């Protein structure tokens, strides 16, 4: 593996999940692989699970880790070319990325979308510039449009907890007070479509009209606008809020009726519930679910370690 | 040891101090004990000594350390149950604590009191929720009401520097411009009462009327309101400011006459002076004392490492 | 080596550069030297290259590293003596420095000048107090007046890339929108004057009138106010903005005509261009240079690791 920014960087997700589950059973088997190798973990936006799970994964592999919260510890980066830098930005991403590449063998980067300009966000400018200029393998810790380590951990969790050979997995839109990025649902859709192609699951998406995700990520998914219908017979449910892709960055629906609770789960096949966290209780998802054995959100967060460790291991083997 | 939040988690402080002093003489003897174990150090409030000494203690034991300044790097945690999270809090402590427990073998946490609502602070809600939900051993790096690692380091320092078998130790209130928590004096009182019970010291508290600490922490202490009388014959003095417990969180006294300097020490038995730091010079404590050999504050800060290392070692032996 | 705050702490820069280049070829040769030794890295101002390169250097030597961003994670330090601390400062540098010395075997510190009071800045009060009170070796990560690790990395880069035995090195003032410290040009001048004395280079400084650096750092340098004349035949150029030393902290010149681009380089001897970074593109330095093979700024940033590692190694050998 040479970089990890999307499911497209993976040949076969079935094999990848198998490797992750093997690592989970034997976390320190590759502790010499990362010796004298440095992972740079760069946050342009805040993080909790992602930072800790990535740091732990790297330490399990014997790597050194350097964390840099650029938004707080560093300074404003200029990302546009051809501007005279006489304003508030202090350093250009061209220099910053190249310099990170001098100190680190692998870079892991988080950079959220602005949600103002769809083209800019979906071009993944900042991310692609880090890839272009740093000269070292780059791992996405959530970009403007995708959060692949999360989706990988989601798939590990589904594989661990499935009771039928080909479970029905439902991604459902959920309410929120803020317009959120599409990165988590985009990546989840992309990974589940691939998992469906490999015969691991059956994949359904449900959301109010107007919340259609970009088609490049949902090819092969069944899209149903009636949530009840979509939930029928579900084995796993992934509730997640996102803002509109088509009316970019907007909230189009007041959310009424779309939040799940234990009562609403009765229609499913004793479905287990996933969420990437953080989750706003009783707004995005019923607290009765989160406090029940139906919820897998904590195990799922735990699996972020094995997702990150598998990716770092594959990249280290290629350096 | 299964957790460390109070002197009550310790069977015998005499033995604990002996173990700490042995570790101080041989810091790296247990370097394999913490191998592949991760300490999560979580700050909801700022720290200097506590962060560095805890981090160093963990590294001496061979542990991995992940530090998270939630107040700055993370986001606002919701601690109340039963609220619809449609405001400014982004994640509930139930999820956050459980997730930390996924990544860490031991959690060390700092969480200050609000000083508005005594019942809330003295219930140690935030702390107890971390213990309840994380599922791993929790070490207090100062809670709303106690700072036990500080008191443990204080007792190590007293044992190292005592010239008589059973020294007289005096906790004295000191002036300050801000209302401060009772956590340091509460914990110091609790530890010194226990040390007195084990025959290590004699313990006296002095403060202006109205500054009585909660009785649960001072049982067995002699309380004297006349500072001069209390200081007579003292071997160790611990000046510290705190706000009122009874008129909760208030400053009741302008501080006049309560700040110690070298002149005031003449009444003592050549007493050594302790302080948890940070200390405001010439407001809380005379700079002439801090710059003299009477002050043990630096050695005391150094002993924070051995206090933390002893606690982590005992917990690691129990995992 | 007992401290590293200036070229004066170095006996012979030729030997120092040789050692750094040997380390660069064999980075992990001294990995046991730093075992169980702790480097405290203290920032009173933000950092990117300096933090990462110093951390990496220490890890290459097997040291533990603890980073403290005092400006963000800690609290305001009092540096003046004899004041009653009843204002906004929470801890005195006397206590803070002594405590750092308890936890760390070496301290590396960054502390920028205020640029208001020249005497205060050039007395290096904060820095000298850390040295005086910490009781452990101190490494400068940029003080009020000098940035010696940068200059050491600059000299390594010059030695690596020189095509003639004694290249002509030109430090040239550059425009900026903000008044910047003199620390980088002061240190560069000090190191280049020493390198000239040892026969490694020929050293020229050019700047508009009024931008004369303090003479203590420029002894032996040729100072030319006409930039074109200074650039003629140059092998290495170091463009850098600084505020006036004589009219302290002021911007005296609008910068017109002083920014270098590829066109301006034609007058040189195919000069390579250095810069400490961060650099403001097309304000301080032409982006055409930064994107060309004439620029060595990325390699130079990479060499910060070997500069730091050499210094830490020499200090460790002396502890």
GROMACS .gro file of N, CA and C in nm, chain A residues 22-135:
model
  342
   22UNK      N    1  -0.665  -1.042   1.259
   22UNK     CA    2  -0.548  -1.117   1.302
   22UNK      C    3  -0.458  -1.029   1.390
   23UNK      N    4  -0.439  -0.905   1.348
   23UNK     CA    5  -0.359  -0.810   1.428
   23UNK      C    6  -0.421  -0.788   1.565
   24UNK      N    7  -0.553  -0.780   1.569
   24UNK     CA    8  -0.623  -0.758   1.696
   24UNK      C    9  -0.593  -0.872   1.793
   25UNK      N   10  -0.577  -0.990   1.742
   25UNK     CA   11  -0.544  -1.106   1.827
   25UNK      C   12  -0.397  -1.112   1.864
   26UNK      N   13  -0.317  -1.035   1.797
   26UNK     CA   14  -0.172  -1.044   1.817
   26UNK      C   15  -0.111  -0.906   1.792
   27UNK      N   16  -0.141  -0.812   1.881
   27UNK     CA   17  -0.112  -0.670   1.851
   27UNK      C   18   0.036  -0.635   1.838
   28UNK      N   19   0.123  -0.712   1.903
   28UNK     CA   20   0.264  -0.669   1.909
   28UNK      C   21   0.354  -0.755   1.822
   29UNK      N   22   0.294  -0.832   1.732
   29UNK     CA   23   0.372  -0.922   1.648
   29UNK      C   24   0.469  -0.848   1.555
   30UNK      N   25   0.435  -0.723   1.521
   30UNK     CA   26   0.517  -0.650   1.422
   30UNK      C   27   0.591  -0.534   1.486
   31UNK      N   28   0.629  -0.551   1.611
   31UNK     CA   29   0.683  -0.437   1.685
   31UNK      C   30   0.819  -0.390   1.635
   32UNK      N   31   0.889  -0.473   1.559
   32UNK     CA   32   1.017  -0.427   1.505
   32UNK      C   33   1.001  -0.361   1.367
   33UNK      N   34   0.884  -0.383   1.306
   33UNK     CA   35   0.861  -0.330   1.171
   33UNK      C   36   0.875  -0.177   1.166
   34UNK      N   37   0.828  -0.110   1.271
   34UNK     CA   38   0.828   0.036   1.271
   34UNK      C   39   0.948   0.099   1.339
   35UNK      N   40   1.042   0.017   1.381
   35UNK     CA   41   1.158   0.070   1.453
   35UNK      C   42   1.230   0.179   1.374
   36UNK      N   43   1.260   0.288   1.440
   36UNK     CA   44   1.327   0.403   1.377
   36UNK      C   45   1.248   0.464   1.263
   37UNK      N   46   1.118   0.435   1.259
   37UNK     CA   47   1.032   0.501   1.161
   37UNK      C   48   0.943   0.599   1.236
   38UNK      N   49   0.917   0.713   1.175
   38UNK     CA   50   0.841   0.818   1.242
   38UNK      C   51   0.709   0.846   1.169
   39UNK      N   52   0.601   0.843   1.247
   39UNK     CA   53   0.471   0.883   1.194
   39UNK      C   54   0.443   1.026   1.239
   40UNK      N   55   0.416   1.112   1.142
   40UNK     CA   56   0.372   1.248   1.173
   40UNK      C   57   0.221   1.253   1.166
   41UNK      N   58   0.157   1.296   1.274
   41UNK     CA   59   0.011   1.301   1.280
   41UNK      C   60  -0.029   1.448   1.285
   42UNK      N   61  -0.091   1.495   1.177
   42UNK     CA   62  -0.115   1.637   1.160
   42UNK      C   63  -0.263   1.667   1.161
   43UNK      N   64  -0.305   1.750   1.256
   43UNK     CA   65  -0.446   1.786   1.265
   43UNK      C   66  -0.467   1.932   1.227
   44UNK      N   67  -0.548   1.953   1.124
   44UNK     CA   68  -0.596   2.087   1.095
   44UNK      C   69  -0.732   2.108   1.162
   45UNK      N   70  -0.786   2.002   1.224
   45UNK     CA   71  -0.913   2.009   1.297
   45UNK      C   72  -0.904   1.916   1.418
   46UNK      N   73  -0.987   1.938   1.520
   46UNK     CA   74  -0.972   1.860   1.643
   46UNK      C   75  -1.007   1.713   1.627
   47UNK      N   76  -0.963   1.633   1.722
   47UNK     CA   77  -0.978   1.489   1.715
   47UNK      C   78  -0.964   1.429   1.853
   48UNK      N   79  -1.030   1.317   1.877
   48UNK     CA   80  -1.014   1.242   2.002
   48UNK      C   81  -0.981   1.097   1.967
   49UNK      N   82  -1.082   1.022   1.919
   49UNK     CA   83  -1.062   0.884   1.881
   49UNK      C   84  -0.951   0.867   1.779
   50UNK      N   85  -0.954   0.954   1.677
   50UNK     CA   86  -0.861   0.938   1.567
   50UNK      C   87  -0.718   0.955   1.614
   51UNK      N   88  -0.695   1.055   1.697
   51UNK     CA   89  -0.559   1.079   1.743
   51UNK      C   90  -0.511   0.963   1.830
   52UNK      N   91  -0.594   0.924   1.927
   52UNK     CA   92  -0.551   0.820   2.020
   52UNK      C   93  -0.535   0.685   1.950
   53UNK      N   94  -0.629   0.648   1.863
   53UNK     CA   95  -0.621   0.516   1.800
   53UNK      C   96  -0.504   0.509   1.703
   54UNK      N   97  -0.477   0.619   1.633
   54UNK     CA   98  -0.365   0.620   1.538
   54UNK      C   99  -0.233   0.615   1.612
   55UNK      N  100  -0.224   0.693   1.718
   55UNK     CA  101  -0.102   0.694   1.801
   55UNK      C  102  -0.077   0.555   1.859
   56UNK      N  103  -0.182   0.492   1.909
   56UNK     CA  104  -0.166   0.359   1.969
   56UNK      C  105  -0.126   0.257   1.862
   57UNK      N  106  -0.189   0.263   1.746
   57UNK     CA  107  -0.155   0.171   1.637
   57UNK      C  108  -0.007   0.183   1.602
   58UNK      N  109   0.040   0.307   1.590
   58UNK     CA  110   0.180   0.329   1.553
   58UNK      C  111   0.274   0.276   1.661
   59UNK      N  112   0.239   0.297   1.788
   59UNK     CA  113   0.323   0.249   1.897
   59UNK      C  114   0.325   0.096   1.900
   60UNK      N  115   0.211   0.034   1.870
   60UNK     CA  116   0.208  -0.113   1.863
   60UNK      C  117   0.304  -0.166   1.757
   61UNK      N  118   0.328  -0.086   1.655
   61UNK     CA  119   0.420  -0.126   1.548
   61UNK      C  120   0.564  -0.080   1.576
   62UNK      N  121   0.586  -0.020   1.694
   62UNK     CA  122   0.720   0.022   1.731
   62UNK      C  123   0.764   0.154   1.671
   63UNK      N  124   0.668   0.228   1.608
   63UNK     CA  125   0.702   0.356   1.547
   63UNK      C  126   0.715   0.467   1.651
   64UNK      N  127   0.789   0.570   1.617
   64UNK     CA  128   0.783   0.697   1.689
   64UNK      C  129   0.667   0.778   1.634
   65UNK      N  130   0.601   0.852   1.720
   65UNK     CA  131   0.487   0.933   1.675
   65UNK      C  132   0.510   1.079   1.715
   66UNK      N  133   0.490   1.168   1.621
   66UNK     CA  134   0.492   1.311   1.653
   66UNK      C  135   0.358   1.370   1.612
   67UNK      N  136   0.287   1.426   1.709
   67UNK     CA  137   0.155   1.484   1.683
   67UNK      C  138   0.169   1.635   1.671
   68UNK      N  139   0.107   1.693   1.571
   68UNK     CA  140   0.110   1.838   1.553
   68UNK      C  141  -0.033   1.888   1.528
   69UNK      N  142  -0.086   1.962   1.623
   69UNK     CA  143  -0.216   2.028   1.604
   69UNK      C  144  -0.190   2.162   1.537
   70UNK      N  145  -0.184   2.161   1.405
   70UNK     CA  146  -0.143   2.283   1.335
   70UNK      C  147  -0.237   2.398   1.367
   71UNK      N  148  -0.366   2.365   1.379
   71UNK     CA  149  -0.463   2.473   1.406
   71UNK      C  150  -0.433   2.543   1.537
   72UNK      N  151  -0.372   2.470   1.634
   72UNK     CA  152  -0.349   2.532   1.765
   72UNK      C  153  -0.202   2.558   1.793
   73UNK      N  154  -0.115   2.464   1.754
   73UNK     CA  155   0.027   2.479   1.789
   73UNK      C  156   0.105   2.551   1.679
   74UNK      N  157   0.054   2.546   1.557
   74UNK     CA  158   0.131   2.600   1.446
   74UNK      C  159   0.079   2.737   1.406
   75UNK      N  160   0.047   2.750   1.280
   75UNK     CA  161   0.002   2.879   1.230
   75UNK      C  162  -0.080   2.855   1.105
   76UNK      N  163  -0.141   2.961   1.056
   76UNK     CA  164  -0.229   2.952   0.940
   76UNK      C  165  -0.148   2.919   0.814
   77UNK      N  166  -0.189   2.814   0.743
   77UNK     CA  167  -0.122   2.774   0.618
   77UNK      C  168  -0.191   2.840   0.498
   78UNK      N  169  -0.112   2.885   0.404
   78UNK     CA  170  -0.164   2.932   0.276
   78UNK      C  171  -0.175   2.812   0.183
   79UNK      N  172  -0.290   2.796   0.118
   79UNK     CA  173  -0.306   2.681   0.029
   79UNK      C  174  -0.317   2.724  -0.118
   80UNK      N  175  -0.345   2.852  -0.141
   80UNK     CA  176  -0.359   2.899  -0.279
   80UNK      C  177  -0.223   2.929  -0.340
   81UNK      N  178  -0.211   2.902  -0.470
   81UNK     CA  179  -0.088   2.937  -0.539
   81UNK      C  180  -0.102   3.077  -0.599
   82UNK      N  181   0.013   3.140  -0.619
   82UNK     CA  182   0.013   3.266  -0.694
   82UNK      C  183  -0.034   3.387  -0.614
   83UNK      N  184  -0.038   3.377  -0.483
   83UNK     CA  185  -0.075   3.495  -0.405
   83UNK      C  186   0.049   3.552  -0.336
   84UNK      N  187   0.050   3.685  -0.325
   84UNK     CA  188   0.153   3.751  -0.245
   84UNK      C  189   0.111   3.733  -0.099
   85UNK      N  190   0.195   3.671  -0.020
   85UNK     CA  191   0.155   3.637   0.117
   85UNK      C  192   0.175   3.754   0.214
   86UNK      N  193   0.097   3.857   0.192
   86UNK     CA  194   0.108   3.975   0.280
   86UNK      C  195  -0.012   3.986   0.374
   87UNK      N  196  -0.083   3.876   0.396
   87UNK     CA  197  -0.200   3.877   0.483
   87UNK      C  198  -0.174   3.805   0.614
   88UNK      N  199  -0.266   3.713   0.650
   88UNK     CA  200  -0.255   3.647   0.781
   88UNK      C  201  -0.190   3.509   0.773
   89UNK      N  202  -0.179   3.451   0.653
   89UNK     CA  203  -0.115   3.320   0.645
   89UNK      C  204   0.036   3.335   0.652
   90UNK      N  205   0.098   3.244   0.727
   90UNK     CA  206   0.237   3.260   0.764
   90UNK      C  207   0.328   3.167   0.683
   91UNK      N  208   0.270   3.053   0.640
   91UNK     CA  209   0.354   2.956   0.567
   91UNK      C  210   0.269   2.893   0.458
   92UNK      N  211   0.333   2.862   0.345
   92UNK     CA  212   0.262   2.798   0.235
   92UNK      C  213   0.264   2.647   0.252
   93UNK      N  214   0.155   2.583   0.214
   93UNK     CA  215   0.145   2.438   0.226
   93UNK      C  216   0.257   2.369   0.146
   94UNK      N  217   0.306   2.433   0.040
   94UNK     CA  218   0.415   2.372  -0.037
   94UNK      C  219   0.539   2.353   0.051
   95UNK      N  220   0.574   2.455   0.126
   95UNK     CA  221   0.689   2.440   0.216
   95UNK      C  222   0.656   2.348   0.333
   96UNK      N  223   0.540   2.370   0.395
   96UNK     CA  224   0.506   2.292   0.516
   96UNK      C  225   0.504   2.143   0.485
   97UNK      N  226   0.440   2.104   0.375
   97UNK     CA  227   0.431   1.962   0.341
   97UNK      C  228   0.569   1.903   0.312
   98UNK      N  229   0.648   1.977   0.239
   98UNK     CA  230   0.784   1.928   0.209
   98UNK      C  231   0.865   1.909   0.337
   99UNK      N  232   0.849   2.001   0.429
   99UNK     CA  233   0.926   1.993   0.553
   99UNK      C  234   0.878   1.875   0.638
  100UNK      N  235   0.746   1.856   0.648
  100UNK     CA  236   0.696   1.738   0.720
  100UNK      C  237   0.757   1.610   0.661
  101UNK      N  238   0.767   1.608   0.529
  101UNK     CA  239   0.823   1.491   0.461
  101UNK      C  240   0.969   1.467   0.497
  102UNK      N  241   1.040   1.574   0.539
  102UNK     CA  242   1.179   1.559   0.581
  102UNK      C  243   1.189   1.487   0.716
  103UNK      N  244   1.087   1.504   0.800
  103UNK     CA  245   1.098   1.453   0.938
  103UNK      C  246   1.022   1.323   0.958
  104UNK      N  247   0.932   1.289   0.866
  104UNK     CA  248   0.843   1.176   0.889
  104UNK      C  249   0.850   1.076   0.775
  105UNK      N  250   0.835   0.948   0.809
  105UNK     CA  251   0.834   0.844   0.707
  105UNK      C  252   0.693   0.824   0.653
  106UNK      N  253   0.593   0.853   0.735
  106UNK     CA  254   0.453   0.847   0.693
  106UNK      C  255   0.384   0.968   0.755
  107UNK      N  256   0.292   1.029   0.680
  107UNK     CA  257   0.212   1.139   0.736
  107UNK      C  258   0.065   1.096   0.744
  108UNK      N  259   0.003   1.121   0.858
  108UNK     CA  260  -0.140   1.100   0.874
  108UNK      C  261  -0.203   1.236   0.898
  109UNK      N  262  -0.304   1.269   0.819
  109UNK     CA  263  -0.353   1.408   0.815
  109UNK      C  264  -0.505   1.414   0.827
  110UNK      N  265  -0.553   1.510   0.906
  110UNK     CA  266  -0.696   1.541   0.912
  110UNK      C  267  -0.718   1.684   0.864
  111UNK      N  268  -0.812   1.697   0.772
  111UNK     CA  269  -0.845   1.830   0.719
  111UNK      C  270  -0.990   1.832   0.676
  112UNK      N  271  -1.074   1.902   0.751
  112UNK     CA  272  -1.219   1.905   0.723
  112UNK      C  273  -1.253   1.996   0.605
  113UNK      N  274  -1.374   1.978   0.551
  113UNK     CA  275  -1.419   2.069   0.444
  113UNK      C  276  -1.468   2.201   0.501
  114UNK      N  277  -1.470   2.303   0.417
  114UNK     CA  278  -1.526   2.432   0.458
  114UNK      C  279  -1.678   2.433   0.448
  115UNK      N  280  -1.733   2.343   0.366
  115UNK     CA  281  -1.879   2.333   0.342
  115UNK      C  282  -1.938   2.459   0.277
  116UNK      N  283  -1.853   2.541   0.217
  116UNK     CA  284  -1.902   2.660   0.147
  116UNK      C  285  -1.898   2.637  -0.005
  117UNK      N  286  -1.786   2.581  -0.050
  117UNK     CA  287  -1.762   2.570  -0.192
  117UNK      C  288  -1.741   2.422  -0.225
  118UNK      N  289  -1.844   2.361  -0.288
  118UNK     CA  290  -1.841   2.217  -0.310
  118UNK      C  291  -1.724   2.174  -0.397
  119UNK      N  292  -1.701   2.250  -0.500
  119UNK     CA  293  -1.594   2.211  -0.592
  119UNK      C  294  -1.459   2.208  -0.521
  120UNK      N  295  -1.434   2.312  -0.444
  120UNK     CA  296  -1.309   2.319  -0.369
  120UNK      C  297  -1.296   2.200  -0.274
  121UNK      N  298  -1.403   2.174  -0.196
  121UNK     CA  299  -1.399   2.062  -0.101
  121UNK      C  300  -1.379   1.929  -0.175
  122UNK      N  301  -1.458   1.906  -0.280
  122UNK     CA  302  -1.453   1.776  -0.347
  122UNK      C  303  -1.329   1.758  -0.434
  123UNK      N  304  -1.258   1.866  -0.459
  123UNK     CA  305  -1.127   1.853  -0.525
  123UNK      C  306  -1.019   1.807  -0.428
  124UNK      N  307  -1.050   1.811  -0.298
  124UNK     CA  308  -0.953   1.769  -0.195
  124UNK      C  309  -0.819   1.839  -0.214
  125UNK      N  310  -0.827   1.970  -0.233
  125UNK     CA  311  -0.706   2.048  -0.262
  125UNK      C  312  -0.597   2.034  -0.156
  126UNK      N  313  -0.638   2.057  -0.030
  126UNK     CA  314  -0.539   2.055   0.078
  126UNK      C  315  -0.474   1.917   0.087
  127UNK      N  316  -0.561   1.815   0.084
  127UNK     CA  317  -0.511   1.679   0.094
  127UNK      C  318  -0.417   1.644  -0.020
  128UNK      N  319  -0.460   1.677  -0.140
  128UNK     CA  320  -0.377   1.642  -0.256
  128UNK      C  321  -0.245   1.717  -0.256
  129UNK      N  322  -0.246   1.837  -0.200
  129UNK     CA  323  -0.119   1.911  -0.194
  129UNK      C  324  -0.024   1.846  -0.094
  130UNK      N  325  -0.078   1.798   0.017
  130UNK     CA  326   0.009   1.726   0.112
  130UNK      C  327   0.069   1.602   0.043
  131UNK      N  328  -0.014   1.530  -0.034
  131UNK     CA  329   0.036   1.412  -0.104
  131UNK      C  330   0.143   1.451  -0.206
  132UNK      N  331   0.111   1.556  -0.281
  132UNK     CA  332   0.200   1.599  -0.389
  132UNK      C  333   0.335   1.647  -0.338
  133UNK      N  334   0.334   1.726  -0.231
  133UNK     CA  335   0.457   1.792  -0.190
  133UNK      C  336   0.536   1.720  -0.082
  134UNK      N  337   0.469   1.641   0.002
  134UNK     CA  338   0.542   1.582   0.115
  134UNK      C  339   0.641   1.475   0.070
  135UNK      N  340   0.610   1.405  -0.039
  135UNK     CA  341   0.701   1.303  -0.088
  135UNK      C  342   0.703   1.176  -0.004
   0.00000   0.00000   0.00000
